XYZ file of C-alpha atoms in Angstrom:
300
model
C 15.491 143.855 125.178
C 15.980 147.603 125.576
C 19.747 147.174 125.708
C 19.634 146.530 121.966
C 19.812 149.599 119.695
C 16.402 150.682 118.379
C 16.975 149.527 114.768
C 17.581 145.964 116.027
C 14.643 145.650 118.411
C 11.943 144.711 115.932
C 14.078 141.894 114.520
C 15.056 140.775 118.029
C 11.416 140.686 119.120
C 10.463 138.551 116.138
C 13.290 136.080 116.761
C 12.583 135.905 120.484
C 8.895 135.226 119.817
C 9.729 132.360 117.443
C 12.187 130.860 119.955
C 9.686 131.170 122.817
C 7.171 129.105 120.839
C 9.688 126.245 120.439
C 12.366 126.557 123.148
C 13.508 122.974 122.504
C 14.660 124.180 119.061
C 16.193 127.480 120.193
C 19.922 128.221 120.214
C 20.997 131.343 122.094
C 23.795 133.620 120.909
C 25.286 136.885 122.113
C 24.696 139.916 119.954
C 22.235 141.584 117.649
C 20.814 139.934 114.520
C 23.531 139.903 111.876
C 26.406 139.354 114.315
C 29.034 136.695 113.662
C 27.525 134.603 116.457
C 24.148 134.775 114.680
C 25.763 133.427 111.542
C 27.570 130.723 113.542
C 24.295 129.657 115.168
C 22.583 129.405 111.777
C 25.446 127.445 110.209
C 26.292 125.147 113.112
C 22.664 124.355 113.969
C 20.555 125.025 110.857
C 17.517 123.235 112.326
C 17.485 125.474 115.387
C 15.913 128.915 115.924
C 18.519 131.609 116.709
C 17.768 133.499 119.928
C 19.613 136.845 120.247
C 20.825 137.790 123.750
C 22.536 141.017 124.729
C 25.417 139.484 126.735
C 27.252 136.177 127.037
C 25.718 135.751 130.485
C 22.226 136.226 129.016
C 22.893 133.558 126.371
C 24.042 131.058 128.997
C 21.096 131.913 131.256
C 18.696 131.258 128.373
C 19.804 127.615 128.402
C 19.811 127.349 132.181
C 16.243 128.651 132.510
C 14.875 126.632 129.591
C 14.337 129.384 127.012
C 16.828 127.674 124.705
C 18.114 124.138 124.298
C 21.603 125.278 123.384
C 23.900 128.286 123.259
C 26.784 129.004 120.914
C 29.622 131.137 122.224
C 32.878 132.335 120.590
C 35.808 131.160 122.656
C 38.927 132.123 120.700
C 40.111 133.792 117.517
C 43.154 132.827 115.456
C 44.250 136.446 115.223
C 43.209 138.045 118.507
C 43.287 135.185 121.018
C 40.677 134.180 123.559
C 37.426 136.034 123.980
C 37.503 137.996 127.234
C 35.796 136.448 130.297
C 34.773 133.236 128.522
C 37.145 131.114 130.636
C 35.378 132.417 133.739
C 31.854 132.160 132.375
C 31.965 128.594 131.059
C 32.955 126.839 134.311
C 30.566 128.986 136.332
C 27.627 128.376 133.997
C 27.145 124.736 134.940
C 26.569 123.922 131.262
C 28.426 121.303 129.234
C 30.246 121.762 125.933
C 28.573 119.469 123.372
C 30.136 120.716 120.139
C 32.494 123.139 118.450
C 32.342 125.111 115.231
C 35.115 126.882 113.321
C 34.027 129.842 111.195
C 36.056 132.140 108.909
C 35.504 135.747 109.945
C 35.271 138.653 107.515
C 34.473 142.211 108.523
C 33.225 145.216 106.584
C 33.502 148.933 107.295
C 30.054 150.509 107.082
C 28.353 153.769 107.893
C 26.025 156.489 106.676
C 27.616 157.553 103.425
C 31.185 156.848 102.368
C 33.123 158.750 105.036
C 35.720 159.807 105.911
C 34.997 158.433 109.381
C 36.435 159.667 112.660
C 35.651 156.527 114.655
C 34.451 152.950 114.282
C 32.318 151.019 116.760
C 32.559 147.255 117.131
C 33.128 144.382 119.539
C 36.673 144.499 121.014
C 37.535 141.260 119.202
C 36.606 142.704 115.794
C 38.456 145.949 116.563
C 41.533 143.920 117.500
C 41.258 141.890 114.307
C 41.152 145.129 112.262
C 43.537 147.299 114.263
C 46.082 147.867 111.484
C 43.338 148.745 109.000
C 41.899 151.318 111.410
C 45.277 152.743 112.358
C 46.304 153.288 108.738
C 43.155 155.354 108.151
C 43.270 157.275 111.414
C 39.937 155.827 112.554
C 39.528 155.690 116.332
C 38.269 152.268 117.591
C 35.324 152.439 120.005
C 34.127 149.365 121.873
C 30.560 148.091 121.608
C 28.824 144.941 122.917
C 28.736 143.181 119.543
C 29.493 143.783 115.869
C 25.970 143.920 114.454
C 24.793 145.902 117.474
C 27.489 148.447 116.634
C 26.046 148.731 113.104
C 22.542 149.234 114.521
C 23.916 151.820 116.959
C 25.600 153.772 114.136
C 22.326 153.695 112.184
C 20.482 154.944 115.273
C 22.949 157.806 115.853
C 22.635 158.946 112.253
C 26.000 160.723 112.358
C 28.109 160.288 109.174
C 31.329 160.736 111.194
C 30.830 157.319 112.828
C 31.171 153.883 111.289
C 30.972 150.247 112.366
C 33.078 147.142 111.814
C 30.596 144.305 111.309
C 29.592 141.422 109.024
C 28.355 142.681 105.665
C 24.808 141.437 106.361
C 24.519 143.982 109.183
C 24.660 146.829 106.638
C 21.679 145.334 104.825
C 19.715 144.784 108.058
C 20.275 148.305 109.401
C 20.410 150.393 106.238
C 24.096 151.310 106.193
C 26.499 151.694 103.271
C 29.448 149.311 102.972
C 32.592 151.338 102.345
C 35.179 148.523 102.388
C 34.978 144.752 102.722
C 37.416 142.248 104.237
C 38.929 144.827 106.554
C 40.311 142.160 108.916
C 44.099 142.270 109.064
C 44.541 138.569 108.292
C 42.928 136.766 105.359
C 42.726 133.490 107.318
C 40.911 135.041 110.298
C 39.068 132.211 112.089
C 36.950 132.011 115.248
C 36.253 128.875 117.237
C 32.798 128.628 118.797
C 31.597 126.101 121.375
C 28.046 124.804 121.661
C 26.665 124.355 125.175
C 23.721 122.443 126.621
C 22.390 121.547 130.063
C 23.519 117.928 129.823
C 26.874 116.545 128.717
C 27.063 114.079 125.841
C 27.217 110.408 126.752
C 30.143 108.469 125.205
C 27.819 106.535 122.877
C 26.547 109.818 121.415
C 29.991 110.442 119.931
C 29.511 107.442 117.602
C 33.219 106.689 117.676
C 34.109 110.063 116.131
C 37.373 111.778 117.019
C 36.686 113.768 120.168
C 37.942 116.740 122.141
C 37.708 116.864 125.929
C 37.804 120.278 127.602
C 38.521 120.781 131.295
C 39.714 123.329 133.828
C 42.007 122.626 136.746
C 43.956 124.357 139.484
C 47.277 122.936 140.574
C 48.457 122.791 144.145
C 50.655 125.724 145.158
C 53.889 123.740 145.377
C 57.094 123.724 143.274
C 56.840 121.933 139.906
C 53.103 121.313 140.391
C 52.214 122.025 136.759
C 55.122 119.923 135.477
C 53.949 116.974 137.564
C 50.306 117.471 136.580
C 51.191 117.446 132.891
C 53.404 114.387 133.091
C 50.550 111.927 132.706
C 49.605 113.309 129.315
C 53.145 112.894 127.994
C 53.689 109.383 129.355
C 50.294 108.205 128.071
C 50.674 109.754 124.611
C 47.707 112.106 124.966
C 47.744 115.107 122.627
C 47.037 118.358 124.497
C 46.052 120.959 121.920
C 45.413 123.887 124.247
C 46.674 124.960 127.664
C 45.949 128.447 128.897
C 46.242 129.980 132.349
C 44.208 132.703 133.995
C 43.938 134.152 137.475
C 40.857 133.336 139.512
C 40.223 135.741 142.365
C 42.603 138.367 143.666
C 45.206 136.378 145.569
C 47.498 135.761 142.533
C 48.808 132.754 144.481
C 47.782 130.084 141.969
C 46.582 129.919 138.388
C 43.614 128.095 136.967
C 44.251 126.350 133.654
C 41.926 125.740 130.733
C 42.860 122.771 128.526
C 41.774 120.758 125.486
C 42.955 117.238 124.777
C 42.270 114.908 121.858
C 40.254 111.912 123.026
C 37.522 111.007 125.472
C 37.233 109.503 128.951
C 36.838 105.752 128.670
C 40.016 105.499 126.648
C 42.546 103.919 129.064
C 45.270 106.427 128.140
C 42.923 109.380 128.723
C 41.700 107.931 132.014
C 45.252 107.387 133.283
C 46.305 110.924 132.294
C 43.279 112.511 133.975
C 43.774 110.380 137.089
C 47.359 111.582 137.404
C 46.255 115.175 136.805
C 43.602 114.873 139.524
C 46.228 113.610 141.981
C 48.351 116.735 141.488
C 45.459 119.185 141.107
C 43.599 121.098 143.753
C 40.514 121.061 141.537
C 39.614 119.386 138.218
C 36.384 119.875 136.308
C 35.553 118.425 132.897
C 33.503 120.898 130.853
C 32.588 118.465 128.091
C 33.603 115.810 125.590
C 32.418 116.387 122.033
C 33.118 115.656 118.382
C 36.019 117.527 116.817
C 34.814 120.298 114.536
C 38.197 120.358 112.859
C 41.081 117.901 112.941
C 43.866 119.184 115.171
C 47.160 119.730 113.405
C 45.436 120.480 110.087
C 46.858 123.364 108.036
C 43.690 123.786 105.945
């Protein structure tokens, strides 16, 4: 609790109290009230009670220890790429992905008064999404745990030289002035969130809807291992919409891969492709199969 800036604590306490009374209806998110993840939680699960958590780890732990039924976590942004550490946290959490949500992201520059500002606090993702805007104005980017928390921190500091990059609602919550809106560098700025729960969805819960299956795997450290592992998806006509590598540990001898495919286990083509992958992989773990939040290949 005391990791949140003082202006946010009263709101956090109120939301935590409501979630504690009905944990089966709580959805945990990382950040202070007013953060983009708060908005995503409210939009993706309007019947749930948003539970603010200071870190991604705290949000995942809230589900694991029963304080929340679900968590919603940003995983990647169209402009600034994957959210740091998420690819490590999801497999280690033991939770299953049960949904996804795509949300347009718009940021505002806010502070005490109208500036000029020497620096702007925000989450590294938001700073990256607004880097050209900040550079053109000579505003130094300063990292903070989340966007709305940065706004609360600026309000707490009370120094007119500092500003925050955050959703516009954060200015209203923490008594700041909005100086400019839509400061993100790209008008079609979009973040993909995943919803996590303790138990994976059963195939019948998908109701025949188009599905995404997410998994992580590590190939054997032999020549052409990745090429061989991927062959089953090509020969079985399975659409892989995401493949991303990251290093696990310090040996740098082999990469772990994070992947999304269109479809669900139980489909013969999917089963054959995953079976071939497992043969060539040192480790394979499915993180979840869930309804598509947005059709892949869409340009909307």
